[in-house]
mmCIF file of C-alpha atoms in Angstrom:
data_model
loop_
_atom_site.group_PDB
_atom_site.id
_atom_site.type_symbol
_atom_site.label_atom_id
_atom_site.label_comp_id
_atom_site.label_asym_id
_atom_site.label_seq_id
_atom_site.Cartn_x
_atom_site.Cartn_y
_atom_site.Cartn_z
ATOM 1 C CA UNK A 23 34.250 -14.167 -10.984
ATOM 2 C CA UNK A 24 36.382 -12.198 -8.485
ATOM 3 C CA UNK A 25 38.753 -13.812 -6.167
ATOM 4 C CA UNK A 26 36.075 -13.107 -3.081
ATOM 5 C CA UNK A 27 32.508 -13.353 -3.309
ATOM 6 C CA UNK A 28 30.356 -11.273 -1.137
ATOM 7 C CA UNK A 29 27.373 -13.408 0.270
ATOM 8 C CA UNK A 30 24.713 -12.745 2.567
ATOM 9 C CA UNK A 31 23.762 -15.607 4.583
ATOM 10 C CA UNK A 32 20.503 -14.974 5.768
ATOM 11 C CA UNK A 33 20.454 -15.581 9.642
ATOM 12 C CA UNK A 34 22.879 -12.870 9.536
ATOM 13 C CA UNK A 35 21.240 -10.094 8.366
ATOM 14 C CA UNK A 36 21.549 -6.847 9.613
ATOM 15 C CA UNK A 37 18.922 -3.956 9.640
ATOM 16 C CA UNK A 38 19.974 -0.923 10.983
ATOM 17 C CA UNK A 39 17.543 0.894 13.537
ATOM 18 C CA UNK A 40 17.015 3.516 11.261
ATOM 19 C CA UNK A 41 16.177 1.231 8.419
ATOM 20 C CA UNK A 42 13.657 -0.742 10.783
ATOM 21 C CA UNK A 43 11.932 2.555 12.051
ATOM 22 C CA UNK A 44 11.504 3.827 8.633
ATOM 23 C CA UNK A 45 9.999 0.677 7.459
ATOM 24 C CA UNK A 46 7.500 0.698 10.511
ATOM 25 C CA UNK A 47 6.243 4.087 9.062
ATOM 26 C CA UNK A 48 4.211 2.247 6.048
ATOM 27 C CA UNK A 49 5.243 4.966 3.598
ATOM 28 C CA UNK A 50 6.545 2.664 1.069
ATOM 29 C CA UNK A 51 4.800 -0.599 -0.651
ATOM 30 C CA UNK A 52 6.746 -3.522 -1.984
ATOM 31 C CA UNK A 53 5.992 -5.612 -4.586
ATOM 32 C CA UNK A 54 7.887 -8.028 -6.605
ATOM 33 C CA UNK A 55 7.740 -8.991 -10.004
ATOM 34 C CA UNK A 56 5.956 -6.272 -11.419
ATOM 35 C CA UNK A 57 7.540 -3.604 -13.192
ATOM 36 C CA UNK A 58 10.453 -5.426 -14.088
ATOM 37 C CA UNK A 59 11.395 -3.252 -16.860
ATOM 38 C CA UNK A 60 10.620 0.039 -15.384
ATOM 39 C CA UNK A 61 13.410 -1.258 -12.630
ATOM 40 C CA UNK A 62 16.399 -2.523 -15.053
ATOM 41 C CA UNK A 63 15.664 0.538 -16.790
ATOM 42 C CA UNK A 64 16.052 2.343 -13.756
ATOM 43 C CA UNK A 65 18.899 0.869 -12.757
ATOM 44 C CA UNK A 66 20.932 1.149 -15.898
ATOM 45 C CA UNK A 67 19.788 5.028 -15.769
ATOM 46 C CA UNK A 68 21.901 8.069 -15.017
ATOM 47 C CA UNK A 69 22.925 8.180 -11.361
ATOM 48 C CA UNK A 70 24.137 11.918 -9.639
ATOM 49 C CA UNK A 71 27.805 12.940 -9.695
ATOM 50 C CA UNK A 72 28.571 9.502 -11.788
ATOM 51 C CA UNK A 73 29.367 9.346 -15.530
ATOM 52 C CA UNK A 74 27.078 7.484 -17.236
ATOM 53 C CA UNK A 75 29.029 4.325 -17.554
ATOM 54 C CA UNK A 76 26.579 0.796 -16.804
ATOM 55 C CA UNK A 77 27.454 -2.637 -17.302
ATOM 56 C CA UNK A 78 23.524 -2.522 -17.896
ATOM 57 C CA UNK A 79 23.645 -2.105 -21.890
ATOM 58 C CA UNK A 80 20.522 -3.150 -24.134
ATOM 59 C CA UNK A 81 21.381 -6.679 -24.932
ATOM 60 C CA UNK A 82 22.122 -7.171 -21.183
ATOM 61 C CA UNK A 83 18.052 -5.706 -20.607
ATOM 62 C CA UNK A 84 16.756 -8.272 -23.397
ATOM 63 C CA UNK A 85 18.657 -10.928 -21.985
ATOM 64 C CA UNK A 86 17.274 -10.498 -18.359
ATOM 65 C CA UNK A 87 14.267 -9.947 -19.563
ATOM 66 C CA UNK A 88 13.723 -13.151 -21.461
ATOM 67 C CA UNK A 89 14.929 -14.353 -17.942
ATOM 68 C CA UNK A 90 12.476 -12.855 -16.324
ATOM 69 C CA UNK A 91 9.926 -13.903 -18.845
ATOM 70 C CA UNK A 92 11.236 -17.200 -18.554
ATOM 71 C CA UNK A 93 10.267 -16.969 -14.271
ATOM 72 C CA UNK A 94 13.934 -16.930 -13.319
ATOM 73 C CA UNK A 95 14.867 -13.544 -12.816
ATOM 74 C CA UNK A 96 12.818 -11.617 -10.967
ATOM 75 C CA UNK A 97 12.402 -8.107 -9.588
ATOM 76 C CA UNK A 98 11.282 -6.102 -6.391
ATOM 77 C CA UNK A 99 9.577 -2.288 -6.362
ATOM 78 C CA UNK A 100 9.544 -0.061 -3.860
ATOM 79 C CA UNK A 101 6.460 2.340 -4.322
ATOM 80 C CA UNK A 102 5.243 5.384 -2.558
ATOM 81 C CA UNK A 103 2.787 6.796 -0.745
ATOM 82 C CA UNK A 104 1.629 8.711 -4.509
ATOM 83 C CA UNK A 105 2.085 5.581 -6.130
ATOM 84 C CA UNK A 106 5.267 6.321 -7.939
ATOM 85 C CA UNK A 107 8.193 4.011 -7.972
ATOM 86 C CA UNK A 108 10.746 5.151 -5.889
ATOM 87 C CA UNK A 109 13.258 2.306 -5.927
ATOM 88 C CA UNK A 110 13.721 -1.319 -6.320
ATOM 89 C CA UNK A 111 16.098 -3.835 -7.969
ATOM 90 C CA UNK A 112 16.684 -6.810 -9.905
ATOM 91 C CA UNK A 113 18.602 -10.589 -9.999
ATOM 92 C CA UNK A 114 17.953 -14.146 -10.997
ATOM 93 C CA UNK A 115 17.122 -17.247 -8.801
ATOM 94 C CA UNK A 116 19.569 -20.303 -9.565
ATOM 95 C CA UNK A 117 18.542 -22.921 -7.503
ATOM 96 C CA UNK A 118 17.716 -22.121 -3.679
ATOM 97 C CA UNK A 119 20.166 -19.073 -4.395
ATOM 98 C CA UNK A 120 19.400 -15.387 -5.495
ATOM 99 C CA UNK A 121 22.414 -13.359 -7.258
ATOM 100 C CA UNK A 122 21.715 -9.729 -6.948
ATOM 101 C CA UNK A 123 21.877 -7.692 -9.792
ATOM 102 C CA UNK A 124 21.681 -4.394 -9.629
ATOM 103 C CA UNK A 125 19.306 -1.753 -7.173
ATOM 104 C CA UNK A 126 18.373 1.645 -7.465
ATOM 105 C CA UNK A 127 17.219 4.343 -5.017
ATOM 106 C CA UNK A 128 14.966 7.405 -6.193
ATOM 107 C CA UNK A 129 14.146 8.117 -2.766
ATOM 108 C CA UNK A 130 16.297 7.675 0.479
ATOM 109 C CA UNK A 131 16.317 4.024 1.526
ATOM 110 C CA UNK A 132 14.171 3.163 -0.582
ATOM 111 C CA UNK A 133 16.326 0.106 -2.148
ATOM 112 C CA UNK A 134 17.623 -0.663 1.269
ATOM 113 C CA UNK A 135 13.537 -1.470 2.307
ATOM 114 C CA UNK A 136 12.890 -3.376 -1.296
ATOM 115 C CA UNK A 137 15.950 -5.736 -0.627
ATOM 116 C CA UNK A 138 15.573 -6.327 3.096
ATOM 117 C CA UNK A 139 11.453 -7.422 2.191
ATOM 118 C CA UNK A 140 13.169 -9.749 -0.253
ATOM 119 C CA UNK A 141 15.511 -11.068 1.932
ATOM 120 C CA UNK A 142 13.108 -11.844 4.378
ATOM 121 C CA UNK A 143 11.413 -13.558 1.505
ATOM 122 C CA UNK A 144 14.146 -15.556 -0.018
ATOM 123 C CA UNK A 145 14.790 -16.840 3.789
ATOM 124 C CA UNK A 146 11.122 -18.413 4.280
ATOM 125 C CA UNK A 147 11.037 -19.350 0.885
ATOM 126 C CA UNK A 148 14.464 -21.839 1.481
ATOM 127 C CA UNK A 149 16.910 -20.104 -0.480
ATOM 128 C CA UNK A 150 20.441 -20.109 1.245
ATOM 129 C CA UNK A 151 22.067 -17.378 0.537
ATOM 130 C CA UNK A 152 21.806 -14.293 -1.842
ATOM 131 C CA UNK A 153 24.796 -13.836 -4.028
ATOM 132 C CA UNK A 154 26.419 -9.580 -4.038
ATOM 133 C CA UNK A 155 29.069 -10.475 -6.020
ATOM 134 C CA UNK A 156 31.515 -7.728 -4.784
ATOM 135 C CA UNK A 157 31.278 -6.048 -1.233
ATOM 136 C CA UNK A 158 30.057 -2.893 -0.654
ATOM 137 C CA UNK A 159 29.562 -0.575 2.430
ATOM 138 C CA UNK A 160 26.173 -1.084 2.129
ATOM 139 C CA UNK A 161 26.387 -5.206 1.932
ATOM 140 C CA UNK A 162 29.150 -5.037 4.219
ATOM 141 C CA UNK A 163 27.052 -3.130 6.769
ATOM 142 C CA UNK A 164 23.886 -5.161 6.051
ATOM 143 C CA UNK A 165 25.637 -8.782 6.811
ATOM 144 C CA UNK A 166 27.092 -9.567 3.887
ATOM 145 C CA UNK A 167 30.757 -11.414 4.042
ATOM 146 C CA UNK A 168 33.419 -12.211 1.248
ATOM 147 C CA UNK A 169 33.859 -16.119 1.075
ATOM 148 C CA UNK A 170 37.084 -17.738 -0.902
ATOM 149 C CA UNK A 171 35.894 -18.304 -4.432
ATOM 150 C CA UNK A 172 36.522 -21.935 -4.210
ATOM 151 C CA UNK A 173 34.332 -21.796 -1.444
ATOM 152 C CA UNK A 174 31.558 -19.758 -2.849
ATOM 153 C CA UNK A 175 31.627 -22.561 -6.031
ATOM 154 C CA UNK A 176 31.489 -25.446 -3.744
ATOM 155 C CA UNK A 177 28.197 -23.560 -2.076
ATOM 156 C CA UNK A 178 26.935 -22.993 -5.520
ATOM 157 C CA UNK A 179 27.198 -26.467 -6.833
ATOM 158 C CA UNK A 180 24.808 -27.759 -4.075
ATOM 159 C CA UNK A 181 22.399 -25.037 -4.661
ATOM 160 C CA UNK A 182 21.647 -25.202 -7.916
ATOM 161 C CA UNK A 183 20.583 -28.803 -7.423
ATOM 162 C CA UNK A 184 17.809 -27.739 -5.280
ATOM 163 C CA UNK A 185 14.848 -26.659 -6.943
ATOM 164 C CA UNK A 186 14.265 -23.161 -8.211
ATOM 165 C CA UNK A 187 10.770 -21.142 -6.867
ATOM 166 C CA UNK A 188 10.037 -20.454 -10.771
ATOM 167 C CA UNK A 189 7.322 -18.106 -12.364
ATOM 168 C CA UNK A 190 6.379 -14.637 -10.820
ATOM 169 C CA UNK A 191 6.172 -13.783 -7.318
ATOM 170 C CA UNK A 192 4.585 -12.160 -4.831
ATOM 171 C CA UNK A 193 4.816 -10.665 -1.370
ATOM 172 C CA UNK A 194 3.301 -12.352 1.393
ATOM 173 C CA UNK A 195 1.198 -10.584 4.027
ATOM 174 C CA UNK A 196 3.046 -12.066 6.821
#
């Protein structure tokens, strides 16, 4: 638990113009919840001009994945125009909170458009806020803010005593 806690509140969200024109284009679908394997497997896999070091080791995959058959963790994909998965990412719901995991991109953006669909889900869906852990560049440019840890705890504490959206999602049309 680091000293500072990187959260994302969500009326403070950030999508760059960029971002928002290449998510206007339709070339990418987004689904959640199902190829959650095929994404924590993606995400623990080798990334260009980084060792191979992950946090991500086998007993980490069983556990979220007993999480996720359990309907607490939960996963979005990012698919494209051939149908191939092209990026996505994982974390687990705790109460009306979502703690990020991990993401990966095969594609440019491609994680970027998974997590901002999510967000926009988590939002209408009543979650609070969505737990990064650590800031990023990427977080920091997307709206995410470090909080006090004592803080962040205090936040957490209510949250979890709110009730969870269990079992698999899905994306909305709207």
């Amino acid at each position: 638990s680091p000293p500072q806690r990187s959260l994302l509140f969500f009326d403070e969200l950030h999508i760059a113009k960029r971002l928002r024109r290449q998510m206007r284009q339709g070339q990418y679908t987004v689904t959640f919840d199902r190829a959650f394997e095929r994404v924590i497997v993606a995400c623990a896999g080798r990334r260009s001009g980084h060792w191979h070091l992950t946090w991500i080791t086998p007993q980490i995959m069983h556990a979220f994945t007993a999480a996720f058959d359990a309907g607490h963790a939960h996963s979005f994909e990012v698919w494209n125009e051939k149908g191939e998965l092209a990026g996505g990412g994982y974390g687990v719901a705790v109460g009306n909170t979502f703690a990020t995991e991990s993401q990966f991109s095969r594609e440019p953006n491609t994680s970027k458009i998974g997590f901002t669909v999510l967000i926009w889900h988590l939002a209408q869906w009543g979650f609070v806020f969505n737990d990064g852990k650590i800031l990023t560049p990427t977080t920091r440019d997307m709206g995410f803010r470090e909080i006090p840890r004592s803080d962040f705890l205090v936040r957490l504490a209510m949250a979890v005593k709110q009730s969870s959206r269990v079992g698999r999602w899905q994306v909305e049309a709207d």
